[in-house]
Coordinates of C-alpha atoms in Angstrom, one line a residue:
Chain A
X1 CA -35.3 -27.1 -12.6
X2 CA -36.8 -23.6 -12.0
X3 CA -34.8 -20.5 -11.1
X4 CA -36.2 -18.4 -8.3
X5 CA -35.8 -14.6 -8.2
X6 CA -36.2 -12.2 -5.4
X7 CA -36.0 -8.4 -5.8
X8 CA -35.7 -5.6 -3.3
X9 CA -34.4 -2.1 -3.1
X10 CA -32.2 -0.2 -0.7
X11 CA -30.8 3.3 -0.3
X12 CA -27.0 3.6 -0.2
X13 CA -25.2 5.0 2.8
X14 CA -22.8 7.9 2.4
X15 CA -19.9 5.9 3.7
X16 CA -20.2 3.4 0.8
X17 CA -19.0 6.1 -1.7
X18 CA -15.4 6.7 -2.5
X19 CA -13.2 9.7 -3.2
X20 CA -14.2 9.6 -6.9
X21 CA -17.7 10.4 -5.7
X22 CA -19.0 7.0 -6.9
X23 CA -20.0 3.8 -5.1
X24 CA -16.8 2.0 -4.1
X25 CA -16.8 -1.2 -6.3
X26 CA -15.9 -3.4 -3.3
X27 CA -19.2 -2.7 -1.6
X28 CA -21.1 -5.0 -4.0
X29 CA -19.6 -7.9 -2.1
X30 CA -21.6 -6.7 0.9
X31 CA -24.7 -6.2 -1.1
X32 CA -24.4 -9.8 -2.5
X33 CA -24.3 -11.2 1.0
X34 CA -27.3 -9.0 2.0
X35 CA -29.1 -10.2 -1.0
X36 CA -28.5 -13.9 -0.1
X37 CA -29.6 -13.2 3.4
X38 CA -32.8 -11.5 2.2
X39 CA -33.5 -14.3 -0.3
X40 CA -33.0 -17.1 2.2
X41 CA -35.0 -15.3 4.8
X42 CA -37.8 -14.7 2.4
X43 CA -37.8 -18.4 1.5
X44 CA -37.6 -19.5 5.1
X45 CA -34.0 -20.8 5.2
X46 CA -31.6 -18.7 7.3
X47 CA -27.8 -19.0 7.8
X48 CA -28.6 -19.3 11.5
X49 CA -30.8 -22.4 10.9
X50 CA -28.2 -24.0 8.7
X51 CA -25.6 -23.2 11.3
X52 CA -27.8 -24.9 14.0
X53 CA -27.7 -28.0 11.8
X54 CA -23.9 -27.9 11.9
X55 CA -23.6 -26.6 8.4
X56 CA -21.7 -23.7 6.9
X57 CA -21.7 -22.5 3.3
X58 CA -18.5 -20.7 2.5
X59 CA -18.3 -18.8 -0.7
X60 CA -15.9 -20.6 -3.0
X61 CA -16.2 -18.6 -6.2
X62 CA -17.3 -15.1 -6.9
X63 CA -17.4 -13.1 -10.1
X64 CA -18.4 -9.4 -10.6
X65 CA -18.8 -7.5 -13.8
X66 CA -19.2 -3.7 -13.5
X67 CA -21.2 -1.7 -16.1
X68 CA -21.6 1.8 -14.7
X69 CA -21.3 3.7 -11.4
X70 CA -23.8 4.8 -8.8
X71 CA -23.6 8.2 -7.1
X72 CA -24.8 9.3 -3.7
X73 CA -28.6 9.7 -3.7
X74 CA -29.2 6.8 -6.1
X75 CA -31.4 4.0 -5.0
X76 CA -30.2 0.4 -5.7
X77 CA -32.5 -2.3 -6.9
X78 CA -31.1 -5.8 -6.2
X79 CA -32.3 -8.9 -8.0
X80 CA -31.0 -12.2 -6.8
X81 CA -31.7 -15.5 -8.6
X82 CA -31.2 -18.9 -7.1
X83 CA -29.9 -21.5 -9.6
X84 CA -31.0 -24.8 -8.1
X85 CA -29.0 -28.0 -8.7
X86 CA -28.8 -31.6 -7.4
X87 CA -25.2 -31.0 -6.1
X88 CA -24.2 -29.9 -2.7
X89 CA -23.8 -26.3 -3.5
X90 CA -25.6 -23.0 -3.5
X91 CA -25.4 -20.9 -6.7
X92 CA -26.8 -17.4 -7.1
X93 CA -26.8 -14.7 -9.8
X94 CA -27.2 -11.0 -9.1
X95 CA -28.3 -8.0 -11.1
X96 CA -28.0 -4.5 -9.6
X97 CA -30.0 -1.7 -11.2
X98 CA -30.2 2.0 -10.6
X99 CA -33.8 2.5 -9.6
X100 CA -34.5 5.8 -11.4
X101 CA -34.1 4.3 -14.9
X102 CA -33.6 0.6 -14.1
X103 CA -30.2 0.8 -15.9
X104 CA -28.0 -2.3 -15.1
X105 CA -25.0 -1.2 -13.1
X106 CA -23.5 -4.6 -12.1
X107 CA -23.8 -8.3 -12.6
X108 CA -22.4 -11.0 -10.4
X109 CA -22.5 -14.6 -9.4
X110 CA -21.4 -16.8 -6.5
X111 CA -21.0 -20.4 -5.6
X112 CA -21.0 -21.8 -2.1
X113 CA -20.3 -25.3 -0.9
X114 CA -21.8 -27.0 2.1
X115 CA -19.5 -28.0 4.9
X116 CA -20.6 -30.0 8.0
X117 CA -18.5 -29.6 11.1
X118 CA -15.7 -28.3 8.9
X119 CA -15.8 -31.2 6.4
X120 CA -16.9 -30.7 2.8
X121 CA -20.3 -32.2 2.1
X122 CA -20.4 -34.4 -1.0
X123 CA -24.2 -34.7 -1.0
X124 CA -27.0 -32.2 -0.4
X125 CA -27.9 -32.1 3.3
X126 CA -31.4 -33.5 4.1
X127 CA -32.8 -30.2 5.4
X128 CA -31.7 -28.6 2.1
X129 CA -33.4 -31.2 -0.1
X130 CA -36.6 -30.7 1.9
X131 CA -36.3 -26.9 1.5
X132 CA -35.7 -27.3 -2.3
X133 CA -38.9 -29.4 -2.5
X134 CA -40.9 -27.0 -0.4
X135 CA -40.1 -24.0 -2.6
X136 CA -40.7 -26.1 -5.7
X137 CA -37.5 -25.5 -7.6
X138 CA -36.8 -29.2 -8.6
Chain B
X1 CA 2.1 4.8 37.5
X2 CA 3.8 5.3 34.2
X3 CA 2.1 5.8 30.9
X4 CA 3.5 3.8 28.0
X5 CA 3.3 5.1 24.4
X6 CA 3.8 3.3 21.1
X7 CA 4.0 5.1 17.8
X8 CA 3.8 3.8 14.2
X9 CA 2.8 5.0 10.8
X10 CA 0.6 3.7 8.0
X11 CA -0.5 4.7 4.6
X12 CA -4.2 5.0 4.0
X13 CA -6.1 2.8 1.5
X14 CA -8.2 4.5 -1.2
X15 CA -11.4 2.8 0.0
X16 CA -11.1 4.6 3.4
X17 CA -11.9 8.0 1.8
X18 CA -15.4 9.3 1.3
X19 CA -17.3 11.2 -1.4
X20 CA -16.0 14.5 0.1
X21 CA -12.5 13.3 -0.8
X22 CA -11.5 13.1 2.8
X23 CA -10.9 10.2 5.2
X24 CA -14.3 9.0 6.3
X25 CA -14.5 9.8 10.0
X26 CA -15.7 6.4 11.0
X27 CA -12.5 4.7 9.9
X28 CA -10.6 6.0 13.0
X29 CA -12.5 3.3 15.0
X30 CA -10.6 0.7 12.9
X31 CA -7.3 2.5 13.3
X32 CA -7.9 2.6 17.1
X33 CA -8.3 -1.2 17.1
X34 CA -5.2 -1.6 14.9
X35 CA -3.3 0.6 17.3
X36 CA -4.3 -1.5 20.3
X37 CA -3.3 -4.7 18.4
X38 CA 0.1 -3.1 17.5
X39 CA 0.7 -1.9 21.0
X40 CA -0.2 -5.1 22.7
X41 CA 1.7 -7.2 20.2
X42 CA 4.8 -4.9 20.7
X43 CA 4.5 -5.4 24.5
X44 CA 3.9 -9.2 24.1
X45 CA 0.3 -9.4 25.1
X46 CA -2.1 -10.4 22.3
X47 CA -5.9 -10.6 22.1
X48 CA -5.4 -14.2 21.1
X49 CA -3.4 -14.9 24.3
X50 CA -6.0 -13.3 26.4
X51 CA -8.7 -15.2 24.6
X52 CA -6.8 -18.5 25.3
X53 CA -7.0 -17.6 29.1
X54 CA -10.8 -17.3 28.7
X55 CA -10.8 -13.5 28.7
X56 CA -12.3 -11.0 26.4
X57 CA -12.0 -7.2 26.7
X58 CA -15.0 -5.6 25.1
X59 CA -14.8 -1.8 24.5
X60 CA -17.3 -0.1 26.9
X61 CA -16.6 3.6 26.2
X62 CA -15.1 5.4 23.2
X63 CA -14.7 9.1 22.5
X64 CA -13.3 10.8 19.4
X65 CA -12.5 14.4 18.8
X66 CA -11.8 15.4 15.2
X67 CA -9.5 18.4 14.4
X68 CA -8.9 18.3 10.7
X69 CA -9.3 16.0 7.6
X70 CA -6.8 13.7 5.9
X71 CA -6.8 13.4 2.1
X72 CA -5.7 10.5 -0.2
X73 CA -1.9 10.3 -0.3
X74 CA -1.4 11.5 3.3
X75 CA 0.5 9.2 5.7
X76 CA -1.0 8.7 9.1
X77 CA 1.1 8.6 12.3
X78 CA -0.6 6.8 15.1
X79 CA 0.4 7.3 18.8
X80 CA -1.3 5.1 21.3
X81 CA -0.8 5.5 25.1
X82 CA -1.6 2.9 27.6
X83 CA -3.0 4.4 30.9
X84 CA -2.3 1.7 33.5
X85 CA -4.5 1.4 36.6
X86 CA -5.2 -1.1 39.4
X87 CA -8.7 -1.8 38.2
X88 CA -9.9 -4.5 35.9
X89 CA -9.9 -2.4 32.8
X90 CA -7.8 -1.4 29.8
X91 CA -7.6 2.4 29.1
X92 CA -5.9 3.9 26.0
X93 CA -5.5 7.3 24.5
X94 CA -4.8 7.9 20.9
X95 CA -3.4 10.8 18.9
X96 CA -3.4 10.7 15.1
X97 CA -1.1 13.0 13.1
X98 CA -0.6 13.8 9.5
X99 CA 3.0 12.8 8.8
X100 CA 4.1 15.6 6.5
X101 CA 3.7 18.3 9.1
X102 CA 2.8 16.3 12.3
X103 CA -0.4 18.3 12.5
X104 CA -2.9 16.7 15.0
X105 CA -5.9 15.4 13.1
X106 CA -7.8 13.4 15.7
X107 CA -7.7 12.6 19.4
X108 CA -9.5 9.6 21.0
X109 CA -9.8 7.4 24.0
X110 CA -11.2 4.0 24.9
X111 CA -12.0 1.9 27.9
X112 CA -12.3 -1.9 27.9
X113 CA -13.4 -4.2 30.8
X114 CA -12.2 -7.7 31.3
X115 CA -14.8 -10.5 31.0
X116 CA -14.1 -14.1 31.9
X117 CA -16.2 -16.7 30.2
X118 CA -18.8 -14.0 29.6
X119 CA -18.8 -12.6 33.2
X120 CA -17.5 -9.2 34.1
X121 CA -14.1 -9.5 36.0
X122 CA -14.1 -7.4 39.1
X123 CA -10.3 -7.7 39.6
X124 CA -7.4 -7.7 37.4
X125 CA -6.7 -11.2 36.0
X126 CA -3.4 -12.7 37.2
X127 CA -1.8 -12.9 33.7
X128 CA -2.6 -9.2 33.3
X129 CA -1.0 -8.2 36.6
X130 CA 2.1 -10.1 35.6
X131 CA 2.2 -8.3 32.3
X132 CA 1.9 -4.9 34.0
X133 CA 4.8 -5.8 36.2
X134 CA 6.9 -7.1 33.3
X135 CA 6.4 -3.9 31.3
X136 CA 7.1 -1.8 34.4
X137 CA 4.1 0.5 34.4
X138 CA 3.0 0.1 38.1
Chain C
X1 CA -36.6 24.2 22.2
X2 CA -38.0 20.9 21.4
X3 CA -36.1 17.6 20.8
X4 CA -37.2 15.6 17.8
X5 CA -36.9 11.8 17.8
X6 CA -37.1 9.3 14.9
X7 CA -37.1 5.6 15.4
X8 CA -36.6 2.8 12.9
X9 CA -35.4 -0.8 12.8
X10 CA -33.0 -2.8 10.8
X11 CA -31.7 -6.3 10.5
X12 CA -27.9 -6.8 10.9
X13 CA -25.8 -8.3 8.1
X14 CA -23.6 -11.3 8.8
X15 CA -20.5 -9.3 7.9
X16 CA -21.0 -6.9 10.8
X17 CA -20.3 -9.6 13.4
X18 CA -16.8 -10.4 14.7
X19 CA -14.8 -13.4 15.6
X20 CA -16.3 -13.3 19.2
X21 CA -19.7 -13.9 17.5
X22 CA -21.0 -10.5 18.5
X23 CA -21.6 -7.3 16.6
X24 CA -18.3 -5.6 16.1
X25 CA -18.4 -2.4 18.3
X26 CA -17.0 -0.2 15.5
X27 CA -20.1 -0.8 13.3
X28 CA -22.2 1.5 15.4
X29 CA -20.4 4.4 13.8
X30 CA -22.0 3.3 10.5
X31 CA -25.4 2.9 12.1
X32 CA -25.1 6.4 13.5
X33 CA -24.5 7.8 10.1
X34 CA -27.4 5.8 8.7
X35 CA -29.6 7.1 11.5
X36 CA -28.7 10.7 10.7
X37 CA -29.4 10.1 7.0
X38 CA -32.8 8.5 7.8
X39 CA -33.7 11.3 10.3
X40 CA -32.7 14.1 7.8
X41 CA -34.4 12.4 4.9
X42 CA -37.6 11.9 7.0
X43 CA -37.6 15.6 7.9
X44 CA -36.8 16.6 4.3
X45 CA -33.2 17.8 4.7
X46 CA -30.6 15.7 3.0
X47 CA -26.8 15.8 2.9
X48 CA -27.1 16.1 -0.8
X49 CA -29.2 19.3 -0.5
X50 CA -26.8 20.8 2.0
X51 CA -24.0 19.9 -0.3
X52 CA -25.7 21.6 -3.2
X53 CA -25.8 24.8 -1.0
X54 CA -22.1 24.5 -0.6
X55 CA -22.2 23.2 2.9
X56 CA -20.7 20.2 4.6
X57 CA -21.2 19.1 8.2
X58 CA -18.1 17.2 9.4
X59 CA -18.5 15.3 12.6
X60 CA -16.3 17.0 15.2
X61 CA -17.1 15.0 18.3
X62 CA -18.4 11.5 18.9
X63 CA -19.0 9.5 22.0
X64 CA -20.2 5.9 22.4
X65 CA -21.1 4.0 25.5
X66 CA -21.6 0.2 25.1
X67 CA -24.0 -1.7 27.4
X68 CA -24.4 -5.2 26.0
X69 CA -23.7 -7.1 22.8
X70 CA -25.9 -8.1 19.9
X71 CA -25.7 -11.5 18.2
X72 CA -26.4 -12.6 14.6
X73 CA -30.2 -12.8 14.1
X74 CA -31.0 -9.9 16.5
X75 CA -32.9 -7.0 15.1
X76 CA -31.7 -3.5 16.0
X77 CA -34.0 -0.6 16.9
X78 CA -32.4 2.7 16.3
X79 CA -33.7 5.9 18.0
X80 CA -32.1 9.1 17.0
X81 CA -32.8 12.4 18.7
X82 CA -32.1 15.9 17.2
X83 CA -31.0 18.4 19.9
X84 CA -31.8 21.8 18.3
X85 CA -29.7 24.9 19.2
X86 CA -29.2 28.4 17.9
X87 CA -25.5 27.7 17.1
X88 CA -24.1 26.6 13.8
X89 CA -23.9 22.9 14.7
X90 CA -25.9 19.7 14.4
X91 CA -26.2 17.7 17.6
X92 CA -27.7 14.2 17.8
X93 CA -28.2 11.5 20.5
X94 CA -28.7 7.9 19.7
X95 CA -30.1 4.9 21.5
X96 CA -29.8 1.4 20.1
X97 CA -32.1 -1.3 21.4
X98 CA -32.3 -5.1 20.8
X99 CA -35.8 -5.5 19.4
X100 CA -36.9 -8.7 21.1
X101 CA -36.8 -7.2 24.6
X102 CA -36.1 -3.5 23.9
X103 CA -32.9 -3.8 26.0
X104 CA -30.6 -0.8 25.6
X105 CA -27.4 -2.0 23.9
X106 CA -25.6 1.2 23.2
X107 CA -25.9 5.0 23.7
X108 CA -24.1 7.6 21.6
X109 CA -23.9 11.3 20.7
X110 CA -22.4 13.3 17.9
X111 CA -21.7 17.0 17.1
X112 CA -21.2 18.3 13.6
X113 CA -20.2 21.9 12.6
X114 CA -21.2 23.6 9.4
X115 CA -18.6 24.5 6.9
X116 CA -19.2 26.5 3.7
X117 CA -16.7 26.0 0.9
X118 CA -14.3 24.6 3.4
X119 CA -14.6 27.5 5.9
X120 CA -16.2 27.0 9.4
X121 CA -19.6 28.7 9.5
X122 CA -20.0 30.9 12.6
X123 CA -23.7 31.3 12.2
X124 CA -26.5 29.0 11.2
X125 CA -27.0 28.9 7.4
X126 CA -30.3 30.4 6.2
X127 CA -31.6 27.2 4.7
X128 CA -30.9 25.5 8.1
X129 CA -32.8 28.2 10.0
X130 CA -35.8 27.8 7.7
X131 CA -35.7 24.0 8.1
X132 CA -35.6 24.4 11.9
X133 CA -38.7 26.6 11.7
X134 CA -40.5 24.3 9.4
X135 CA -40.0 21.3 11.6
X136 CA -41.0 23.4 14.6
X137 CA -38.1 22.7 17.0
X138 CA -37.3 26.3 18.0
Chain D
X1 CA 5.7 -9.2 -22.8
X2 CA 6.9 -9.8 -19.3
X3 CA 4.8 -10.2 -16.2
X4 CA 5.9 -8.3 -13.1
X5 CA 5.2 -9.6 -9.6
X6 CA 5.3 -7.8 -6.3
X7 CA 5.0 -9.6 -3.0
X8 CA 4.5 -8.3 0.5
X9 CA 2.9 -9.4 3.8
X10 CA 0.5 -8.0 6.3
X11 CA -1.1 -8.9 9.6
X12 CA -4.9 -9.1 9.6
X13 CA -6.9 -6.9 11.9
X14 CA -9.4 -8.4 14.3
X15 CA -12.3 -6.6 12.7
X16 CA -11.8 -8.4 9.3
X17 CA -12.9 -11.8 10.9
X18 CA -16.4 -12.9 10.9
X19 CA -18.7 -14.8 13.3
X20 CA -17.5 -18.1 12.0
X21 CA -14.1 -17.1 13.4
X22 CA -12.6 -16.9 9.9
X23 CA -11.5 -14.1 7.6
X24 CA -14.7 -12.7 6.0
X25 CA -14.4 -13.6 2.3
X26 CA -15.4 -10.0 1.2
X27 CA -12.3 -8.5 2.7
X28 CA -10.1 -9.8 -0.1
X29 CA -11.6 -7.1 -2.3
X30 CA -9.9 -4.6 0.0
X31 CA -6.6 -6.5 0.0
X32 CA -6.7 -6.6 -3.8
X33 CA -7.0 -2.8 -3.9
X34 CA -4.2 -2.5 -1.3
X35 CA -2.1 -4.8 -3.4
X36 CA -2.6 -2.6 -6.5
X37 CA -1.7 0.5 -4.5
X38 CA 1.4 -1.2 -3.2
X39 CA 2.4 -2.5 -6.6
X40 CA 1.9 0.8 -8.4
X41 CA 3.6 2.8 -5.6
X42 CA 6.6 0.4 -5.8
X43 CA 6.8 0.9 -9.5
X44 CA 6.4 4.7 -9.3
X45 CA 2.9 5.1 -10.7
X46 CA 0.2 6.1 -8.2
X47 CA -3.6 6.5 -8.6
X48 CA -3.0 10.1 -7.5
X49 CA -0.7 10.7 -10.4
X50 CA -3.1 9.1 -12.9
X51 CA -5.9 11.2 -11.4
X52 CA -3.7 14.4 -11.8
X53 CA -3.5 13.5 -15.6
X54 CA -7.3 13.4 -15.7
X55 CA -7.5 9.6 -15.7
X56 CA -9.4 7.1 -13.6
X57 CA -9.2 3.3 -13.8
X58 CA -12.5 1.8 -12.6
X59 CA -12.5 -1.9 -12.0
X60 CA -14.7 -3.6 -14.7
X61 CA -14.2 -7.2 -14.0
X62 CA -13.2 -9.1 -10.8
X63 CA -13.0 -12.8 -10.1
X64 CA -12.1 -14.5 -6.8
X65 CA -11.6 -18.2 -6.1
X66 CA -11.4 -19.3 -2.4
X67 CA -9.3 -22.3 -1.4
X68 CA -9.2 -22.2 2.4
X69 CA -9.8 -19.9 5.4
X70 CA -7.5 -17.8 7.4
X71 CA -8.0 -17.4 11.2
X72 CA -7.1 -14.5 13.5
X73 CA -3.3 -14.5 14.2
X74 CA -2.4 -15.7 10.7
X75 CA -0.2 -13.5 8.6
X76 CA -1.1 -13.0 4.9
X77 CA 1.4 -13.0 2.1
X78 CA 0.0 -11.1 -1.0
X79 CA 1.5 -11.7 -4.4
X80 CA 0.3 -9.4 -7.2
X81 CA 1.2 -9.8 -10.8
X82 CA 0.8 -7.2 -13.5
X83 CA -0.2 -8.6 -16.9
X84 CA 0.9 -6.0 -19.4
X85 CA -0.9 -5.6 -22.7
X86 CA -1.0 -3.1 -25.6
X87 CA -4.7 -2.3 -24.9
X88 CA -6.0 0.5 -22.7
X89 CA -6.5 -1.6 -19.6
X90 CA -4.8 -2.7 -16.4
X91 CA -4.9 -6.4 -15.7
X92 CA -3.7 -8.0 -12.4
X93 CA -3.6 -11.4 -10.9
X94 CA -3.4 -12.1 -7.2
X95 CA -2.4 -15.0 -5.0
X96 CA -2.9 -14.9 -1.3
X97 CA -0.9 -17.3 1.0
X98 CA -0.9 -18.1 4.7
X99 CA 2.6 -17.2 5.8
X100 CA 3.3 -20.0 8.2
X101 CA 3.1 -22.7 5.5
X102 CA 2.7 -20.7 2.3
X103 CA -0.5 -22.5 1.6
X104 CA -2.6 -20.8 -1.2
X105 CA -5.8 -19.4 0.4
X106 CA -7.2 -17.4 -2.5
X107 CA -6.6 -16.6 -6.1
X108 CA -8.1 -13.6 -7.9
X109 CA -7.9 -11.3 -10.9
X110 CA -9.1 -7.9 -11.9
X111 CA -9.4 -5.8 -15.1
X112 CA -9.6 -2.0 -15.1
X113 CA -10.2 0.3 -18.1
X114 CA -8.8 3.8 -18.4
X115 CA -11.3 6.7 -18.5
X116 CA -10.3 10.3 -19.3
X117 CA -12.6 13.0 -17.9
X118 CA -15.3 10.3 -17.6
X119 CA -14.9 9.0 -21.2
X120 CA -13.6 5.5 -21.9
X121 CA -10.0 5.6 -23.4
X122 CA -9.7 3.5 -26.5
X123 CA -5.9 3.7 -26.5
X124 CA -3.2 3.6 -23.9
X125 CA -2.5 7.0 -22.4
X126 CA 0.9 8.4 -23.1
X127 CA 2.0 8.5 -19.5
X128 CA 1.1 4.9 -19.2
X129 CA 3.0 3.9 -22.3
X130 CA 6.1 5.6 -20.9
X131 CA 5.6 3.9 -17.6
X132 CA 5.4 0.5 -19.3
X133 CA 8.6 1.2 -21.1
X134 CA 10.4 2.4 -18.0
X135 CA 9.6 -0.7 -16.0
X136 CA 10.5 -2.9 -19.1
X137 CA 7.5 -5.1 -19.5
X138 CA 6.9 -4.6 -23.2

């Protein structure tokens, strides 16, 4: 199976910085969701589509490791990697870099399970299998 | 008609302060919603109840005037005043004080209209009229 | 004096929507700050620069009027207009449109005063006068 | 060494719920910071105090495991446990329960390292040692 990585950059709004003058650590959880949305949109699978099929993908596990702190004016480079599997879950890894020197600021990972009309899905939904084939990760 | 005021205090979480070391001005919009929830809960009318009747009350107008800045460690005193009327809207005024000297930090006001199943309500809903009578503001 | 308008668009992250399935009204206060940052960056005057001169520009007044609600999947078009004046303040107006039909969703305005090392500035700072001349609004 | 647990409850504001009608998973990172503030305040050691000694305690690792979803109207019970050690770090574990049936909704943990004037502290600061003795965890 082949990992798939998508990279993009973003400026950081003033209101995301804390009273220490650094990016508040909790904001990475927003950037991780943005990164998933950007990845899935880039590979033509949106949450809205999945929702229209009756599926939701709640985050079940999340892990963040902080290396250094960003300050206001820094640009953030987000790298999100999809870790494909044959189970009914979505797994992503994230690396966040400071653009000016590509220093690694933060690493993270998430797991999401599929639910269908509120019930946990034991197998991969059909639309998801097709999507995995289309993007060529299996 | 009689205004009704409810006052409570809250500490301010670290993540609500910005890189200038002061409370980020945008957070008052959260405190205003918290104040409405606290007021309505105190007077036995919750958003959940209104929602169960098929009603929603979107904010249509909002105005904030900032006087001074809070710093981390300050305690906030919120004073919310309900301005009753015979029209199908909810109007509130807000005063935010710094507890240690009761200095006025911020004044604000909001207007909300009633919608029923997505349609604007031209008249006060029955449950709302009864509530106004019960709390004795008319 | 000549108003100056800057327009850009943005997708809306999942976490900005509320339990009614619509964009939570309080998030516009974030978009307004983003719009100011984008405008000032486009016209080569950043908060960081102003900060380096010892100036801050706290928001003193803010007004929002809501017209309609955005849903997840909508793209937002932000239009920010700088209203130049000869006084020591920054005034902006904002219009927020739904991209697919350019329907106006929200209108807003803000005022900010200049402070220097914590003291209110009665006159326009020199760097600000020069910037107003350079962008040709006076 | 003796773990120390502090428990408190809080209502959940409307704006913390997402378009699926459930508590947005990212908000737990705010509650975890609130829990640390409440714990440290209860045991007479505040971030402000530590800051006044020249110390900061950035979060370096964070882990969250989600079990079930809260809905609007639920009350949250937060249980935070301090895991004392002889190293220069702060370690906490968190359990979040739904009040009505005390069902476990979410488990989490964090690690923070001490920095002094921006430099990593290799040993426990003196004020921290004294605090550990005072609360009797060693």
